[in-house]
PDB file of C-alpha atoms in Angstrom:
ATOM      1  CA  MET A  67     -26.382   6.242  -7.196  1.00  0.00           C
ATOM      2  CA  THR A  68     -24.486   9.425  -7.976  1.00  0.00           C
ATOM      3  CA  ARG A  69     -20.991  10.004  -9.038  1.00  0.00           C
ATOM      4  CA  MET A  70     -19.782  10.168  -5.231  1.00  0.00           C
ATOM      5  CA  LEU A  71     -16.909   7.906  -5.384  1.00  0.00           C
ATOM      6  CA  THR A  72     -15.519   8.860  -8.868  1.00  0.00           C
ATOM      7  CA  SER A  73     -15.734  12.539  -7.929  1.00  0.00           C
ATOM      8  CA  HIS A  74     -13.085  11.895  -5.483  1.00  0.00           C
ATOM      9  CA  LEU A  75     -11.460   8.592  -6.442  1.00  0.00           C
ATOM     10  CA  ASN A  76     -10.268   9.305 -10.103  1.00  0.00           C
ATOM     11  CA  GLU A  77      -7.075   9.294 -12.279  1.00  0.00           C
ATOM     12  CA  SER A  78      -5.297  11.744 -10.011  1.00  0.00           C
ATOM     13  CA  THR A  79      -5.917  10.019  -6.459  1.00  0.00           C
ATOM     14  CA  LEU A  80      -5.438   6.624  -7.286  1.00  0.00           C
ATOM     15  CA  LEU A  81      -2.080   4.915  -6.679  1.00  0.00           C
ATOM     16  CA  PHE A  82      -0.395   1.632  -6.977  1.00  0.00           C
ATOM     17  CA  ALA A  83       3.072   0.747  -5.346  1.00  0.00           C
ATOM     18  CA  GLU A  84       5.111  -2.335  -4.935  1.00  0.00           C
ATOM     19  CA  GLU A  85       7.417  -3.208  -1.992  1.00  0.00           C
ATOM     20  CA  LEU A  86       6.714  -0.280   0.345  1.00  0.00           C
ATOM     21  CA  PRO A  87       8.735  -0.569   3.562  1.00  0.00           C
ATOM     22  CA  GLY A  88       5.849  -0.185   5.855  1.00  0.00           C
ATOM     23  CA  TRP A  89       2.636   1.462   6.829  1.00  0.00           C
ATOM     24  CA  ARG A  90       4.221   5.012   7.469  1.00  0.00           C
ATOM     25  CA  ASP A  91       5.198   4.859   3.883  1.00  0.00           C
ATOM     26  CA  ALA A  92       1.813   3.995   2.686  1.00  0.00           C
ATOM     27  CA  ILE A  93       0.234   6.886   4.728  1.00  0.00           C
ATOM     28  CA  GLU A  94       2.723   9.201   3.250  1.00  0.00           C
ATOM     29  CA  LEU A  95       2.131   8.115  -0.395  1.00  0.00           C
ATOM     30  CA  VAL A  96      -1.643   7.986  -0.194  1.00  0.00           C
ATOM     31  CA  SER A  97      -1.587  11.570   1.086  1.00  0.00           C
ATOM     32  CA  THR A  98       0.336  12.865  -1.735  1.00  0.00           C
ATOM     33  CA  PRO A  99      -2.560  13.474  -4.240  1.00  0.00           C
ATOM     34  CA  LEU A 100      -4.411  15.299  -1.571  1.00  0.00           C
ATOM     35  CA  LEU A 101      -1.566  17.475  -0.379  1.00  0.00           C
ATOM     36  CA  GLU A 102      -0.642  18.139  -4.121  1.00  0.00           C
ATOM     37  CA  GLN A 103      -4.213  19.145  -4.721  1.00  0.00           C
ATOM     38  CA  GLY A 104      -4.237  21.692  -1.667  1.00  0.00           C
ATOM     39  CA  ARG A 105      -6.758  19.726  -0.020  1.00  0.00           C
ATOM     40  CA  ILE A 106      -4.884  18.870   3.278  1.00  0.00           C
ATOM     41  CA  SER A 107      -1.817  20.305   5.039  1.00  0.00           C
ATOM     42  CA  ARG A 108       1.028  18.287   6.221  1.00  0.00           C
ATOM     43  CA  ASP A 109      -0.426  18.506   9.626  1.00  0.00           C
ATOM     44  CA  TYR A 110      -3.163  16.097   8.575  1.00  0.00           C
ATOM     45  CA  VAL A 111      -0.750  13.615   7.391  1.00  0.00           C
ATOM     46  CA  ASP A 112       1.199  13.847  10.689  1.00  0.00           C
ATOM     47  CA  ALA A 113      -2.327  13.654  12.604  1.00  0.00           C
ATOM     48  CA  MET A 114      -2.803  10.318  10.799  1.00  0.00           C
ATOM     49  CA  LEU A 115       0.674   9.099  11.398  1.00  0.00           C
ATOM     50  CA  GLU A 116       0.270   9.936  15.108  1.00  0.00           C
ATOM     51  CA  SER A 117      -3.171   8.156  15.475  1.00  0.00           C
ATOM     52  CA  ILE A 118      -1.900   5.116  14.034  1.00  0.00           C
ATOM     53  CA  ALA A 119       1.191   4.810  16.011  1.00  0.00           C
ATOM     54  CA  ALA A 120      -0.681   5.605  19.123  1.00  0.00           C
ATOM     55  CA  GLY A 121      -2.697   2.365  18.353  1.00  0.00           C
ATOM     56  CA  GLY A 122      -5.108   3.504  15.682  1.00  0.00           C
ATOM     57  CA  THR A 123      -5.654   0.216  14.190  1.00  0.00           C
ATOM     58  CA  TYR A 124      -9.405   1.018  14.303  1.00  0.00           C
ATOM     59  CA  ILE A 125      -8.953   2.299  10.836  1.00  0.00           C
ATOM     60  CA  ASP A 126      -8.596  -1.407   9.533  1.00  0.00           C
ATOM     61  CA  LEU A 127     -11.869  -2.131   7.984  1.00  0.00           C
ATOM     62  CA  GLY A 128     -11.290  -5.822   7.573  1.00  0.00           C
ATOM     63  CA  TYR A 129     -10.623  -7.428   4.155  1.00  0.00           C
ATOM     64  CA  GLY A 130      -7.039  -5.756   4.186  1.00  0.00           C
ATOM     65  CA  ILE A 131      -8.596  -2.167   3.606  1.00  0.00           C
ATOM     66  CA  ALA A 132      -7.823   0.773   5.912  1.00  0.00           C
ATOM     67  CA  LEU A 133      -9.331   4.087   6.129  1.00  0.00           C
ATOM     68  CA  ALA A 134      -6.813   6.642   6.975  1.00  0.00           C
ATOM     69  CA  HIS A 135      -8.076   9.931   8.588  1.00  0.00           C
ATOM     70  CA  ALA A 136      -7.790  12.259  11.353  1.00  0.00           C
ATOM     71  CA  ARG A 137      -9.858  15.146  12.745  1.00  0.00           C
ATOM     72  CA  PRO A 138     -10.737  18.045  10.292  1.00  0.00           C
ATOM     73  CA  GLU A 139      -9.165  20.758  12.296  1.00  0.00           C
ATOM     74  CA  ARG A 140      -5.757  18.869  11.923  1.00  0.00           C
ATOM     75  CA  GLY A 141      -5.351  20.309   8.389  1.00  0.00           C
ATOM     76  CA  VAL A 142      -8.276  19.384   6.119  1.00  0.00           C
ATOM     77  CA  ILE A 143      -8.767  22.297   3.627  1.00  0.00           C
ATOM     78  CA  GLU A 144     -11.236  20.751   1.452  1.00  0.00           C
ATOM     79  CA  THR A 145     -12.837  17.583   1.342  1.00  0.00           C
ATOM     80  CA  GLY A 146     -11.252  14.539  -0.550  1.00  0.00           C
ATOM     81  CA  MET A 147     -10.151  11.044  -0.804  1.00  0.00           C
ATOM     82  CA  SER A 148      -7.267   9.088  -2.345  1.00  0.00           C
ATOM     83  CA  ALA A 149      -6.512   5.511  -2.443  1.00  0.00           C
ATOM     84  CA  LEU A 150      -3.363   3.423  -2.530  1.00  0.00           C
ATOM     85  CA  TRP A 151      -3.047  -0.185  -3.556  1.00  0.00           C
ATOM     86  CA  VAL A 152       0.178  -1.999  -2.021  1.00  0.00           C
ATOM     87  CA  ARG A 153       1.791  -5.219  -2.856  1.00  0.00           C
ATOM     88  CA  PRO A 154       2.767  -7.169  -0.957  1.00  0.00           C
ATOM     89  CA  GLU A 155       0.437  -5.970   1.938  1.00  0.00           C
ATOM     90  CA  VAL A 156       1.968  -3.864   4.899  1.00  0.00           C
ATOM     91  CA  LEU A 157       1.252  -4.411   8.606  1.00  0.00           C
ATOM     92  CA  LEU A 158      -0.806  -1.635   9.774  1.00  0.00           C
ATOM     93  CA  ASN A 159       1.093  -0.239  12.944  1.00  0.00           C
ATOM     94  CA  ASP A 160       3.440  -3.045  12.450  1.00  0.00           C
ATOM     95  CA  GLU A 161       1.088  -5.611  13.871  1.00  0.00           C
ATOM     96  CA  GLU A 162       0.499  -9.027  12.260  1.00  0.00           C
ATOM     97  CA  ALA A 163      -3.080  -8.738  12.966  1.00  0.00           C
ATOM     98  CA  HIS A 164      -3.568  -6.039  10.543  1.00  0.00           C
ATOM     99  CA  PRO A 165      -2.213  -6.736   7.097  1.00  0.00           C
ATOM    100  CA  ILE A 166      -3.339  -4.032   4.592  1.00  0.00           C
ATOM    101  CA  SER A 167      -3.270  -3.961   0.875  1.00  0.00           C
ATOM    102  CA  LEU A 168      -5.722  -0.910   0.299  1.00  0.00           C
ATOM    103  CA  PHE A 169      -5.214   2.441   2.054  1.00  0.00           C
ATOM    104  CA  VAL A 170      -8.177   4.731   1.501  1.00  0.00           C
ATOM    105  CA  CYS A 171      -7.328   8.368   2.675  1.00  0.00           C
ATOM    106  CA  LEU A 172     -10.243  10.226   3.790  1.00  0.00           C
ATOM    107  CA  ALA A 173     -10.185  14.180   4.241  1.00  0.00           C
ATOM    108  CA  ALA A 174     -13.752  15.562   5.618  1.00  0.00           C
ATOM    109  CA  ALA A 175     -13.764  19.210   5.824  1.00  0.00           C
ATOM    110  CA  ASP A 176     -16.665  18.873   8.409  1.00  0.00           C
ATOM    111  CA  SER A 177     -18.729  16.226   9.788  1.00  0.00           C
ATOM    112  CA  THR A 178     -21.426  16.108   7.131  1.00  0.00           C
ATOM    113  CA  SER A 179     -19.635  16.838   3.751  1.00  0.00           C
ATOM    114  CA  HIS A 180     -18.433  13.184   3.400  1.00  0.00           C
ATOM    115  CA  LEU A 181     -21.261  11.170   4.553  1.00  0.00           C
ATOM    116  CA  ALA A 182     -22.661  10.493   1.085  1.00  0.00           C
ATOM    117  CA  THR A 183     -19.365   9.421  -0.054  1.00  0.00           C
ATOM    118  CA  MET A 184     -18.791   7.301   2.886  1.00  0.00           C
ATOM    119  CA  ALA A 185     -22.180   5.662   2.299  1.00  0.00           C
ATOM    120  CA  ALA A 186     -21.147   4.958  -1.128  1.00  0.00           C
ATOM    121  CA  LEU A 187     -17.913   3.565  -0.273  1.00  0.00           C
ATOM    122  CA  GLY A 188     -19.675   1.388   2.493  1.00  0.00           C
ATOM    123  CA  GLU A 189     -22.270  -0.059   0.037  1.00  0.00           C
ATOM    124  CA  LEU A 190     -19.397  -0.770  -2.501  1.00  0.00           C
ATOM    125  CA  LEU A 191     -17.357  -2.644   0.233  1.00  0.00           C
ATOM    126  CA  SER A 192     -20.260  -4.586   1.765  1.00  0.00           C
ATOM    127  CA  ASP A 193     -20.820  -6.321  -1.872  1.00  0.00           C
ATOM    128  CA  ASP A 194     -18.401  -9.259  -1.709  1.00  0.00           C
ATOM    129  CA  ALA A 195     -17.799  -9.404  -5.620  1.00  0.00           C
ATOM    130  CA  ALA A 196     -17.144  -5.600  -5.942  1.00  0.00           C
ATOM    131  CA  ARG A 197     -14.919  -5.393  -2.853  1.00  0.00           C
ATOM    132  CA  ASP A 198     -12.832  -8.424  -4.086  1.00  0.00           C
ATOM    133  CA  SER A 199     -12.643  -6.895  -7.675  1.00  0.00           C
ATOM    134  CA  LEU A 200     -11.515  -3.729  -6.017  1.00  0.00           C
ATOM    135  CA  LEU A 201      -8.927  -5.295  -3.861  1.00  0.00           C
ATOM    136  CA  ALA A 202      -7.577  -7.058  -7.235  1.00  0.00           C
ATOM    137  CA  ALA A 203      -7.192  -3.933  -9.162  1.00  0.00           C
ATOM    138  CA  THR A 204      -3.562  -3.418 -10.440  1.00  0.00           C
ATOM    139  CA  THR A 205      -4.318  -0.398 -12.704  1.00  0.00           C
ATOM    140  CA  THR A 206      -6.216   2.794 -12.537  1.00  0.00           C
ATOM    141  CA  ALA A 207      -8.477   1.697 -15.211  1.00  0.00           C
ATOM    142  CA  ASP A 208      -9.305  -1.821 -13.125  1.00  0.00           C
ATOM    143  CA  ALA A 209      -9.983   0.490  -9.989  1.00  0.00           C
ATOM    144  CA  LEU A 210     -12.125   2.906 -11.878  1.00  0.00           C
ATOM    145  CA  ALA A 211     -14.142  -0.044 -13.731  1.00  0.00           C
ATOM    146  CA  VAL A 212     -15.217  -1.235 -10.179  1.00  0.00           C
ATOM    147  CA  LEU A 213     -15.800   2.114  -8.794  1.00  0.00           C
ATOM    148  CA  THR A 214     -17.993   3.107 -11.831  1.00  0.00           C
ATOM    149  CA  ALA A 215     -19.757  -0.102 -11.903  1.00  0.00           C
ATOM    150  CA  GLY A 216     -20.654   0.467  -8.054  1.00  0.00           C
ATOM    151  CA  GLU A 217     -22.246   3.899  -9.051  1.00  0.00           C
ATOM    152  CA  ASN A 218     -24.377   2.595 -11.864  1.00  0.00           C
ATOM    153  CA  ARG A 219     -25.887  -0.053  -9.779  1.00  0.00           C
TER     154      ARG A 219
END
């Protein structure tokens, strides 16, 4: 597998936080690297917040992982991804049924540019051991070790 994941998820886009007040704070924080890199506009962050608040718990992939995203026309400038580990978990849309400990933010510039990266992420998350290791990461080095191992399979 090519370096699909680590080309987007790297030292500048992997974040860790403790004691966040809630899911809105998690979305704001996971978006920060993409905003700072000029990959998304503020409108994209607002679109994700609006979507979740309107019942968008469909971004819950299971296992405590959420894939935050919105439509490209809402402010994607360039394709990118970021990730945020939160401890303790926060409730997506304040719903008990959706505890999230890992938020992945996807900004796709168009409908095809992110497909290979999403396939790589899906493959990694479908591997129980790799997914558990990724969820257990507490540092950037931990996360990168799992992502890199996934690419070298």
